[in-house]
Coordinates of C-alpha atoms and ligand atoms in Angstrom, one line a residue:
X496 CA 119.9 149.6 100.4
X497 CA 118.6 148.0 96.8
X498 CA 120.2 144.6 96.2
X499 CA 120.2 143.2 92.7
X500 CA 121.2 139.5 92.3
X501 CA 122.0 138.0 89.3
X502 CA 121.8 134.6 87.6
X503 CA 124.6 134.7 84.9
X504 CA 123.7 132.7 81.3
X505 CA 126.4 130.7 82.0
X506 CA 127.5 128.6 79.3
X507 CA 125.6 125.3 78.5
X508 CA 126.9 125.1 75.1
X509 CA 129.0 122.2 73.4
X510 CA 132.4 123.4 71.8
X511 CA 131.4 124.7 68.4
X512 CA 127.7 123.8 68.6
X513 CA 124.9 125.8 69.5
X514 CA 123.3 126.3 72.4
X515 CA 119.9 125.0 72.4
X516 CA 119.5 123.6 76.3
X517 CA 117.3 127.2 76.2
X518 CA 114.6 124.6 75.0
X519 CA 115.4 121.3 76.6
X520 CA 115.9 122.5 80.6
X521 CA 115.0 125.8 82.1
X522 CA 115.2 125.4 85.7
X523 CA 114.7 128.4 89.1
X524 CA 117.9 129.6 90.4
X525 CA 117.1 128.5 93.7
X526 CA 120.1 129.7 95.7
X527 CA 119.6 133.4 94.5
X528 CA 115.9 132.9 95.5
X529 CA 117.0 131.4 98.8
X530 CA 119.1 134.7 99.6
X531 CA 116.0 137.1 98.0
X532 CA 113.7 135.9 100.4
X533 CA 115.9 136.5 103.4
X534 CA 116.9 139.5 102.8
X535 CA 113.6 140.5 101.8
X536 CA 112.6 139.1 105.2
X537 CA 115.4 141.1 106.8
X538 CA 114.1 144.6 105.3
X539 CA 116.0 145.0 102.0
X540 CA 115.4 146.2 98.8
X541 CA 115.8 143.2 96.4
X542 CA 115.5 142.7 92.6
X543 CA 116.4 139.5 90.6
X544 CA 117.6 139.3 87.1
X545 CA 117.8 135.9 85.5
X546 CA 120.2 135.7 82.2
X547 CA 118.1 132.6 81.3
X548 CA 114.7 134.1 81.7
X549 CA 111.7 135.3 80.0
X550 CA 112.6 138.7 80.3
X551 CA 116.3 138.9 78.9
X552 CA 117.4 140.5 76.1
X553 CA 120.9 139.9 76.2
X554 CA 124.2 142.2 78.1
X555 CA 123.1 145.6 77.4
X556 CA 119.3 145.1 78.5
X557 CA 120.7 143.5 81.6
X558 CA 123.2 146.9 81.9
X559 CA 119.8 149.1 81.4
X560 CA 117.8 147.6 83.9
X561 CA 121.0 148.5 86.3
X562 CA 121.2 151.5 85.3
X563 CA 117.6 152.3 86.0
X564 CA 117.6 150.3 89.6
X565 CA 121.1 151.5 90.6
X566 CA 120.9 149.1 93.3
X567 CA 124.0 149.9 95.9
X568 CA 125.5 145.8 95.6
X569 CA 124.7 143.5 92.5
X570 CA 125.3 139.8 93.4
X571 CA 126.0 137.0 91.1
X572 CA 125.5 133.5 91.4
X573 CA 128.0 131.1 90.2
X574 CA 128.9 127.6 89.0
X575 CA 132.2 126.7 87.2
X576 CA 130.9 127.0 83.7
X577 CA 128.9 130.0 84.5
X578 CA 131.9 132.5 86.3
X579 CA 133.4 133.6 83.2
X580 CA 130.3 135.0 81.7
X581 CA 129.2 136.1 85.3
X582 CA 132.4 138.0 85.7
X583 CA 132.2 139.6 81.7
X584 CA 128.9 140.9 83.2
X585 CA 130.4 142.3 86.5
X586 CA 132.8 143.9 84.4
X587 CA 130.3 145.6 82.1
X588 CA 128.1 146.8 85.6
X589 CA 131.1 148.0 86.7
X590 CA 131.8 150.2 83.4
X591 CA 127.7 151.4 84.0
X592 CA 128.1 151.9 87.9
X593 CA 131.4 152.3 89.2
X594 CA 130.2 152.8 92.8
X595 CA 128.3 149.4 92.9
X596 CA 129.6 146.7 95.2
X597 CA 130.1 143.5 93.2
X598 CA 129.9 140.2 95.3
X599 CA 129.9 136.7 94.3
X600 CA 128.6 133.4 95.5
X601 CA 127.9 129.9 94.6
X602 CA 129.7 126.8 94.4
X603 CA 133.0 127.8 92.4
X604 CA 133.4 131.0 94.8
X605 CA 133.0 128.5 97.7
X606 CA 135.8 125.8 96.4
X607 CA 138.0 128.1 95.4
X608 CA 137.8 130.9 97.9
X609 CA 140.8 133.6 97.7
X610 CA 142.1 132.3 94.3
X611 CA 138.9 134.0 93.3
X612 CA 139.9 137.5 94.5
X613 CA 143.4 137.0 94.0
X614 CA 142.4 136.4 90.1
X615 CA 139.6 138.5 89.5
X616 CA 140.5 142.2 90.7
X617 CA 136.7 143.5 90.0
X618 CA 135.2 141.4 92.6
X619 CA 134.7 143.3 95.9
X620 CA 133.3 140.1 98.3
X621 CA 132.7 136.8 98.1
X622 CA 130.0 134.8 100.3
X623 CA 131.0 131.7 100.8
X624 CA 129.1 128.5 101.7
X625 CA 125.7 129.3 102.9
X626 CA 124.5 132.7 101.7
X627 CA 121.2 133.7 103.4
X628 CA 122.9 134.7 107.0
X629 CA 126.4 136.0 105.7
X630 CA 124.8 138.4 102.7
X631 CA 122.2 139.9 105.2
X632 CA 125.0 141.0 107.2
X633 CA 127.6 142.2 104.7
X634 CA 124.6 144.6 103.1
X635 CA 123.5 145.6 107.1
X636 CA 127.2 147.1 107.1
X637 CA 128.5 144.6 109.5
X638 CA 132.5 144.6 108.7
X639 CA 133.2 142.0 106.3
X640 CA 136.6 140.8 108.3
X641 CA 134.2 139.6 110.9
X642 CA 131.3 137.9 108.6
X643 CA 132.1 134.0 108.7
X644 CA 132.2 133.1 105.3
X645 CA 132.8 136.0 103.6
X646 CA 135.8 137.2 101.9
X647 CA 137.4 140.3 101.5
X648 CA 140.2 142.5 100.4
X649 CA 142.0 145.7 102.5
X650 CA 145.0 147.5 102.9
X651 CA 146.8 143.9 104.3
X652 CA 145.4 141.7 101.6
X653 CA 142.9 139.2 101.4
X654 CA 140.8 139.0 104.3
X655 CA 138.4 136.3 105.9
X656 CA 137.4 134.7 109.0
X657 CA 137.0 131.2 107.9
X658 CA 134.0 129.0 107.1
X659 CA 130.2 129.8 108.8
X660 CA 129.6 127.7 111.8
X661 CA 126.5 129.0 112.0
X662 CA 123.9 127.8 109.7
X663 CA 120.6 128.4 108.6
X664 CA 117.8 126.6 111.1
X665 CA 116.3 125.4 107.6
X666 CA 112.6 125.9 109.0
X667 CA 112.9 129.7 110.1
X668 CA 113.8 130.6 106.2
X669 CA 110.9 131.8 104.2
X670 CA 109.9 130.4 101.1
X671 CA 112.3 131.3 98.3
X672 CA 111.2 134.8 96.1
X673 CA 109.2 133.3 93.2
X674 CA 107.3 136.1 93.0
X675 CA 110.8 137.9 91.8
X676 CA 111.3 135.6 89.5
X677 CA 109.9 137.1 85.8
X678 CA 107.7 134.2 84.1
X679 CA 107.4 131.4 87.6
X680 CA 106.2 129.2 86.9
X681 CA 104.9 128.6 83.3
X682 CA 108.6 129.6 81.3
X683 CA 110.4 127.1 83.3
X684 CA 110.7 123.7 81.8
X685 CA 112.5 120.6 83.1
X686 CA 113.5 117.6 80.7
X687 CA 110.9 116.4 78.3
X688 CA 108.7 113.7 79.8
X689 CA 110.3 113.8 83.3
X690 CA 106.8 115.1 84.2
X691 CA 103.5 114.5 83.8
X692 CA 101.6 117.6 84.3
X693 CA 102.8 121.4 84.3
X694 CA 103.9 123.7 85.5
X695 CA 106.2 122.5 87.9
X696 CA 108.8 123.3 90.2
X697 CA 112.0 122.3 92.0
X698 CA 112.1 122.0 95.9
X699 CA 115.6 121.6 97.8
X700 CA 114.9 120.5 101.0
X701 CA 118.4 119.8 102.3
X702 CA 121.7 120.6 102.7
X703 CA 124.8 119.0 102.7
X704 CA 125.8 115.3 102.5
X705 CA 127.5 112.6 104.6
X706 CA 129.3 110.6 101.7
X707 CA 132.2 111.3 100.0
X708 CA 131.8 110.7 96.1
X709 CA 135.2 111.5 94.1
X710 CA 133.5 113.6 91.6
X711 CA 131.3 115.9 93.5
X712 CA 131.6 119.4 94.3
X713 CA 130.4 120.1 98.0
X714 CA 131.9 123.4 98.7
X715 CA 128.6 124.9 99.8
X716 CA 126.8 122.9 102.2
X717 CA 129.6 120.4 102.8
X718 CA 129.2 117.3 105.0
X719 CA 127.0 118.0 107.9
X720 CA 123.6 116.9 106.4
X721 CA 120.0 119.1 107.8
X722 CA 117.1 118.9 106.4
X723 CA 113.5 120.7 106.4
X724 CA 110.7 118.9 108.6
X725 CA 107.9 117.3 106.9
X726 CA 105.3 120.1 107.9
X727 CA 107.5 122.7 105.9
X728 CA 107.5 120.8 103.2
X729 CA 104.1 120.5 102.9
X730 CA 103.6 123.9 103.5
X731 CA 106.1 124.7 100.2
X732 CA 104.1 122.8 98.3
X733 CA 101.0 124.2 99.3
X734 CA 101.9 127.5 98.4
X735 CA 103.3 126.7 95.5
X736 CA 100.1 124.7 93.9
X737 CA 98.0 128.1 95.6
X738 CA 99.6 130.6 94.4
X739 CA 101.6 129.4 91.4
X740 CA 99.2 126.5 90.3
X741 CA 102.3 124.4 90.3
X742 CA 101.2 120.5 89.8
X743 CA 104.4 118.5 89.6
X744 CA 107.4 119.0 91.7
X745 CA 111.1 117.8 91.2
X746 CA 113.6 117.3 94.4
X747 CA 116.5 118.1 93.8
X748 CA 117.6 117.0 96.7
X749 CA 120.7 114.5 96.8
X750 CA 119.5 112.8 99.5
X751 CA 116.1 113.0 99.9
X752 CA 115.0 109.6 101.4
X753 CA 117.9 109.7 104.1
X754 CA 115.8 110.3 106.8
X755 CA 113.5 108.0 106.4
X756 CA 110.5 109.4 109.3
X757 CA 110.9 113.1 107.6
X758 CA 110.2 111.0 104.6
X759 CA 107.0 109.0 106.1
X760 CA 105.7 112.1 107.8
X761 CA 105.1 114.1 105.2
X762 CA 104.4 111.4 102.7
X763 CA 101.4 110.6 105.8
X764 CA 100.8 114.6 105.5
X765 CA 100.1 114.6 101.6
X766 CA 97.8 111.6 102.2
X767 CA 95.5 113.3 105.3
X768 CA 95.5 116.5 103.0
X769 CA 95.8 116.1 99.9
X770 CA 97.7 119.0 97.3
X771 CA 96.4 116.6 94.0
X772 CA 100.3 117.2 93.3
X773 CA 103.0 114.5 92.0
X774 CA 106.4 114.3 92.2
X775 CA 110.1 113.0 91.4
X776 CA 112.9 112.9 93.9
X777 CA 115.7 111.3 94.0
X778 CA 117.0 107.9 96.1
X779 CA 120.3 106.6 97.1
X780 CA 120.8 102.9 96.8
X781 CA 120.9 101.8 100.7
X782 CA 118.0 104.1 101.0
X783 CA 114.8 102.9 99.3
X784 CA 113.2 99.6 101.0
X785 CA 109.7 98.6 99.7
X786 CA 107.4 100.1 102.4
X787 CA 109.0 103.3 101.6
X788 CA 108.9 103.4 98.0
X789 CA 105.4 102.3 98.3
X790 CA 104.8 105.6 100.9
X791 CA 106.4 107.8 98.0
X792 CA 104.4 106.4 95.2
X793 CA 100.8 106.7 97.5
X794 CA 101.6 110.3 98.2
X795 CA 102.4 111.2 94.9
X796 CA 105.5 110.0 93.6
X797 CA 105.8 109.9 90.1
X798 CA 109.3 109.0 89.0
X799 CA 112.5 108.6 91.0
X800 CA 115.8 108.7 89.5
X801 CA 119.1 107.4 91.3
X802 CA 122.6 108.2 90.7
X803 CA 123.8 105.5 89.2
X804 CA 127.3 107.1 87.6
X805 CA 128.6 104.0 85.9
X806 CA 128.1 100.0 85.2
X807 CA 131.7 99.0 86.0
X808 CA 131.7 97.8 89.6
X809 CA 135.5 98.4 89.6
X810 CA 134.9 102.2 88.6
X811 CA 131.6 102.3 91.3
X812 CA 134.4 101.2 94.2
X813 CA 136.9 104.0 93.1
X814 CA 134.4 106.7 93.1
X815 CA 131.2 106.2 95.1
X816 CA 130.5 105.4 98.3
X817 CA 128.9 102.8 99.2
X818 CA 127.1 101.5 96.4
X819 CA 127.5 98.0 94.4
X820 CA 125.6 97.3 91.0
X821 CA 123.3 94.5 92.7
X822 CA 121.8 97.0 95.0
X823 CA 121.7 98.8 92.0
X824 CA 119.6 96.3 90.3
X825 CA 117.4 95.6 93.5
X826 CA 116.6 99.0 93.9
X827 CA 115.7 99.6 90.2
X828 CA 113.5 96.8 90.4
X829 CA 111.8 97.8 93.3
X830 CA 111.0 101.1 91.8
X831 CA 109.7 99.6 88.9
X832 CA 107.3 97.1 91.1
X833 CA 106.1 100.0 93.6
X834 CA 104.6 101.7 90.3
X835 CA 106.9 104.6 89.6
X836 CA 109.2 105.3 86.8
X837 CA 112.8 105.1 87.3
X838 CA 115.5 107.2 85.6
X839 CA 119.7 106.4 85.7
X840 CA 122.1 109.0 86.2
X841 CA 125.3 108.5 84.8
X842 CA 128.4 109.8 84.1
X843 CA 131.1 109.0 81.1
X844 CA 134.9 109.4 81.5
X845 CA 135.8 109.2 85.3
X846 CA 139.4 108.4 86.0
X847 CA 140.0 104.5 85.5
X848 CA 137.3 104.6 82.4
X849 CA 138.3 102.5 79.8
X850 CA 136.2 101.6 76.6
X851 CA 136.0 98.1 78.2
X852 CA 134.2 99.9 80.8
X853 CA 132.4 102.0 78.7
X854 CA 130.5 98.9 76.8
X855 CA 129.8 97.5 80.4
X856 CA 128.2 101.1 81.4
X857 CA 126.1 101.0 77.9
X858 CA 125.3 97.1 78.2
X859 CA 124.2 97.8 82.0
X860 CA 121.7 100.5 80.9
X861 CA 120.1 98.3 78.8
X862 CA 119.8 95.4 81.3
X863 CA 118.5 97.8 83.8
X864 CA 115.3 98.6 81.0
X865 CA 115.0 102.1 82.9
X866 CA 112.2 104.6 81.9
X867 CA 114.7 107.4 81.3
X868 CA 118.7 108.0 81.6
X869 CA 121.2 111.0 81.3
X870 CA 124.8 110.6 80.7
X871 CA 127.2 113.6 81.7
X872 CA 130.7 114.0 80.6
X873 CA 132.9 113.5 83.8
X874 CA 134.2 116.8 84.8
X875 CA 137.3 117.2 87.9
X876 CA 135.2 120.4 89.3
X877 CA 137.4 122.4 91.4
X878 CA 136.1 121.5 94.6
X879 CA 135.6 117.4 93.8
X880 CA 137.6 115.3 95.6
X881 CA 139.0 114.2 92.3
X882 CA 140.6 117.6 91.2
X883 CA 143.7 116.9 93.7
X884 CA 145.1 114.4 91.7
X885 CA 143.4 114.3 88.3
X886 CA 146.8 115.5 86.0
X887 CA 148.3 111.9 87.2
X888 CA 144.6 110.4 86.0
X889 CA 144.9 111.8 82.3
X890 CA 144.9 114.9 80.5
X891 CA 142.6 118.1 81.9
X892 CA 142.0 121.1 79.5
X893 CA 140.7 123.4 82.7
X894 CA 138.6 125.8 80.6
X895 CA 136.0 126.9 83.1
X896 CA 133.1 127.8 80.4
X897 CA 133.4 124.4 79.2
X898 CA 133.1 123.3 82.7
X899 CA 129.4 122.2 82.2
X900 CA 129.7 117.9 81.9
X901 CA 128.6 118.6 78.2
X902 CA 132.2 118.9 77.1
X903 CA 135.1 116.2 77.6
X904 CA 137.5 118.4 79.8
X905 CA 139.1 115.4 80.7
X906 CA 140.4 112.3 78.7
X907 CA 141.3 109.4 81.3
X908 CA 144.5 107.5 80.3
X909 CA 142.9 104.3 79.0
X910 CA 141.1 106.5 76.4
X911 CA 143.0 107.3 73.1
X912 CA 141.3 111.2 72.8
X913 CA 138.1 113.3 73.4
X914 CA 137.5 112.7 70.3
X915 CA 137.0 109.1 71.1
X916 CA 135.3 109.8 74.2
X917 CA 132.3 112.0 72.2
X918 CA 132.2 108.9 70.0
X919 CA 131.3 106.6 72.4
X920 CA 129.0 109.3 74.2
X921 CA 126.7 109.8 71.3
X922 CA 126.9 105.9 70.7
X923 CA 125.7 105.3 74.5
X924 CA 123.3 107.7 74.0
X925 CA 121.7 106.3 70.9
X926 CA 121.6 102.8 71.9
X927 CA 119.4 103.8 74.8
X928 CA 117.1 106.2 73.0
X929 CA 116.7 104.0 69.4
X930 CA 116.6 100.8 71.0
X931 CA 113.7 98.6 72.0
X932 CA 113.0 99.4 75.5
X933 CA 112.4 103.0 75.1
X934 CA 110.7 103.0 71.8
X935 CA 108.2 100.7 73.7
X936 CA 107.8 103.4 76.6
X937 CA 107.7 106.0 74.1
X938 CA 105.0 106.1 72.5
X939 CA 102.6 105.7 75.6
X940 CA 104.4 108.6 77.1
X941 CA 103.3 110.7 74.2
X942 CA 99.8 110.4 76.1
X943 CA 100.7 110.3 80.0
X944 CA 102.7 113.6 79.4
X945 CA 100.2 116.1 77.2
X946 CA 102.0 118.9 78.3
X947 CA 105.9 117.4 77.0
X948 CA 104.1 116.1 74.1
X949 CA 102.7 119.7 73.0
X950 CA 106.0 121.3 74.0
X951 CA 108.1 118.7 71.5
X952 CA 105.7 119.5 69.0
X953 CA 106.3 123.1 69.4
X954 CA 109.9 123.4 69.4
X955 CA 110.0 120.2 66.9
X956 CA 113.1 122.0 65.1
X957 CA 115.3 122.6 68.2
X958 CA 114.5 119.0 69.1
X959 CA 115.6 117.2 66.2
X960 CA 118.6 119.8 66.0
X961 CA 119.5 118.2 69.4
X962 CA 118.6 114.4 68.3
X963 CA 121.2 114.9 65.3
X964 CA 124.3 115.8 67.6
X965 CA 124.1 111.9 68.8
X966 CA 123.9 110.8 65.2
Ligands
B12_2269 C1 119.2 121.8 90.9 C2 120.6 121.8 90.3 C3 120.7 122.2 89.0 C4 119.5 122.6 88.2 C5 119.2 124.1 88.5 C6 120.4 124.9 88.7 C7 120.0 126.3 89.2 N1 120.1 127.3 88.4 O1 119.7 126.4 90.4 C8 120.0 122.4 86.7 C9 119.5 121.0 86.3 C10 119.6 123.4 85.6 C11 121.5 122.3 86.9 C12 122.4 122.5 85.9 C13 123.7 122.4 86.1 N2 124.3 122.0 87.2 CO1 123.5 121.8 88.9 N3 122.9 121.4 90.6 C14 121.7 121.5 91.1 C15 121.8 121.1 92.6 C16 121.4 119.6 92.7 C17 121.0 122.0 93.5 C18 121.2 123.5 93.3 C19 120.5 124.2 94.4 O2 119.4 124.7 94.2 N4 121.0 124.1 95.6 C20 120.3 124.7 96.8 C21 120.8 126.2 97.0 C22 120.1 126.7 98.2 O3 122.1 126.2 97.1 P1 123.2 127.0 96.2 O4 122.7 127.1 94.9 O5 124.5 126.5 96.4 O6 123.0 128.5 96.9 C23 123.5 128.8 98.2 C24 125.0 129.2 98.3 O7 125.8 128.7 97.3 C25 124.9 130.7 98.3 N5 124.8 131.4 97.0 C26 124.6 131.0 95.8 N6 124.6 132.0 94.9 C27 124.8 133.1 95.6 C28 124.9 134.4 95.1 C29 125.1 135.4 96.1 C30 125.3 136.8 95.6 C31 125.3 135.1 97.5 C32 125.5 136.1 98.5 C33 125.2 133.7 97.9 C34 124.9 132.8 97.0 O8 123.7 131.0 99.0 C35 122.7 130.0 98.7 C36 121.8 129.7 99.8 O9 122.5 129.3 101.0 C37 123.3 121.3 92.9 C38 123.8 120.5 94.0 C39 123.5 121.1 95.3 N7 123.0 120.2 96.2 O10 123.5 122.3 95.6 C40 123.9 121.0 91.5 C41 125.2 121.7 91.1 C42 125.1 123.2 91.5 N8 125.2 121.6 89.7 C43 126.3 121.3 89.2 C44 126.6 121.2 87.8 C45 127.9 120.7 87.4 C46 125.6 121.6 86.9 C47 125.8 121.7 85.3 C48 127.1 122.3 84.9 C49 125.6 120.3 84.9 C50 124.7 120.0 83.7 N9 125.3 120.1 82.5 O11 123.6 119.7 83.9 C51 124.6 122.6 84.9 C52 125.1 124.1 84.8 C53 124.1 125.1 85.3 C54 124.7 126.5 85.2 N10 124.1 127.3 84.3 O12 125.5 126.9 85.9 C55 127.4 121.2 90.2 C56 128.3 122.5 90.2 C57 129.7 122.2 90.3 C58 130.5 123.3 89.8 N11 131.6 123.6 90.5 O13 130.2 124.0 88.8 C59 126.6 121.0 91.5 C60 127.2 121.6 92.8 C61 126.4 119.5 91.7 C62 127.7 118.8 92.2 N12 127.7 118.5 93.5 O14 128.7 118.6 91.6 N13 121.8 122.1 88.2

């Protein structure tokens, strides 16, 4: 049984501009790497091909390379923005193979479930939420009407027998397939000067969340939260600096401080043995006292970013649990004192925004004096909390490939147009990055981060193609 899985291009792209995030982010697909290994574990034949990587030459090298494996099932992996192109692709494999099984997973296949099949007639299964345990057994031949999480079709219609109660112990799954993965480490490339050294590489060491926030999509792992034990962790890490070299690592974990002993243990572990590694995770507000941020940045830690999302407080209560712009401020601060540079995530055009609230969002950032920021364009994601009622909030242009926060989809009702809203985007944008608190961390940066600093020199063009979109 060969198994080839898929990483569509997706589309990254603003309307009518080009797509250059080729040279500002490249990142692993970790869930398709998740589900490699596993099956890979479990005895199967597994290839990967990543539209965004080294080795892609565009549709009809991906349709050659299938031709030559003629694996039995090609799996694709999917976000909102990135199922059309997925599905153009399936449809093209389809043309090439017409025996080949096509399944999807991912986030949108998990939030929006049967509409999927109902829509998209090509597609012969979809794995839903967790993917490791559910794939393994659709390609053992196990009958797909009795695989939780999996969705099907037969002679009665859409089939499925509801959501997987049982989950991944997240210690028992092996490491994900890097070595399947053409050009791991070096060609992958997170933001400029979000790290010190490369390569690098991401780590998710979680799954699921308890909060609720309006705007994000947690179809996968949903709200049950579990979470790899310190010793694993170490052990990722290890192999990754062994065998890859790897020297900076990037949580992407939501919640990585949550529990706060898994934290201190292997924080403790990295101390006692040291990998000469650094790297950036990712705090909640509520989850960050000193002794612990201290513990991070003696282990390692390098820069933390939180999410952030907006400066309004009124906007904050709507949309985000738990969280108040004081703590915001405290926590920031702390960062900044425990030695480790802090970076804002935020997000533009929620419902309720207003260009009052705007200013106070912008203003905020610069009070705050963070070491980096990034502002997305709010997008109502199927499977957010805020989709359910987002036509009464303003007016949505539900174009999934320009589902990727780098496009207004959604104008909020105090906001005259999306052409206002990219206005005051690329205004927000500028402020932070001409004004005096970054220039001053700037230009030391140039010297802490040789690697970024050679890598903007290289693709100097692209860069200042992408600087001239905020001016
Ligand atoms: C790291 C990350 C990124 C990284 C790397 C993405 C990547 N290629 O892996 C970067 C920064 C590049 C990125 C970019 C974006 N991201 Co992102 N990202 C994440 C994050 C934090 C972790 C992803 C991850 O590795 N999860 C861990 C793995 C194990 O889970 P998984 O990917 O879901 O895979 C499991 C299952 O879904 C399933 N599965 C997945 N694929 C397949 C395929 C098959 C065949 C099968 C059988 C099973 C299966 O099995 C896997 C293992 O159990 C998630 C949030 C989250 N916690 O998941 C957001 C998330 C996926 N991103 C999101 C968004 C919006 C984006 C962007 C659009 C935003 C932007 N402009 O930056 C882009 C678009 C990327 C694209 N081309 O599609 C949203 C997606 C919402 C949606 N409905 O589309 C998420 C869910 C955040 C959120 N909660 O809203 N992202």
């Amino acid at each position: 049984m060969k198994i080839l899985l898929i990483n569509p291009f997706g589309s990254n792209w603003i309307e009518g501009r080009r797509d250059d995030t080729e040279t500002a982010v490249r990142l692993a697909p970790m869930g398709i790497l998740f589900v490699a290994s596993y099956l890979m574990k479990k005895g199967f034949d597994v290839d990967i091909y990543n539209c965004r990587g080294k080795a892609d030459r565009g549709t009809s090298d991906l349709i050659n390379k299938v031709i030559s494996l003629k694996p039995d099932i090609v799996g694709f992996t999917s976000t909102t923005s990135s199922f059309p192109g997925a599905y153009h692709l399936a449809t093209e494999i389809r043309k090439a193979l017409p025996d080949v099984k096509i399944v999807f997973g991912g986030v949108h296949i998990s939030a929006l479930r049967e509409k999927i099949l109902e829509k998209f007639p090509l597609i012969d299964f979809l794995v839903t939420g967790e993917g490791e345990i559910a794939m393994t057994e659709l390609a053992g031949g196990k009958d797909p009407r009795m695989i939780q999480g999996v969705l099907s079709r037969d002679a009665h219609g859409i089939q499925s027998c509801g959501f997987r109660t049982e989950l991944c112990e997240l210690d028992d799954l092996p490491f994900p397939a890097y070595s399947k993965l053409e050009g791991f480490p070096k060609y992958f490339e997170p933001p400029l000067f979000n790290y010190p050294r490369a390569p690098s590489a991401s780590i998710i060491s979680s799954r699921g969340c308890p909060y609720q926030c309006s705007y994000c999509d947690r179809s996968v792992f949903r709200k049950s939260f579990r979470y790899n034990s310190a010793e694993y962790l170490y052990e990722h890490m290890a192999l990754l600096k062994k065998d890859f070299k790897v020297r900076h690592i990037f949580f992407y974990d939501d919640l990585f401080t949550f529990n706060r002993k898994r934290v201190e243990d292997f924080c403790g572990l990295l101390r006692k043995k040291p990998l000469h590694m650094t790297f950036n995770c990712a705090v909640r507000v509520g989850h960050a006292d000193d002794a612990l941020l201290q513990t991070l940045k003696a282990a390692g830690g390098w820069m933390v970013s939180i999410g952030m999302e907006s400066g309004d407080q009124g906007l904050l209560e709507r949309h985000k649990s738990n969280v108040t712009l004081n703590e915001i401020r405290d926590t920031v601060r702390r960062i900044k004192k425990n030695g480790m540079r802090v970076k804002g995530l935020f997000m533009m055009g929620l419902p309720g925004e207003t260009e009052q609230t705007i200013k106070g969002t912008s203003d905020f950032i610069e009070e705050l004096r963070l070491d980096d920021m990034n502002m997305t364009k709010f997008t109502p994601f199927p499977g957010a909390p805020s989709y359910k009622t987002i036509n009464e909030e303003g007016t949505f242009d539900e174009r999934w490939e320009l589902m990727n926060c780098m496009n207004f989809v959604f104008v909020p009702k105090g906001i005259e147009s999306k052409e206002k809203m990219e206005k005051l985007h690329r205004q927000a944008i500028k402020r932070f990055y001409t004004g005096k608190n970054w220039m001053s961390k700037f230009w030391p940066l140039m010297f802490k981060c040789p690697d970024s600093t050679f890598r903007l020199i290289k693709n100097l063009p692209t860069f200042l193609r992408i600087r001239d979109q905020f001016e």
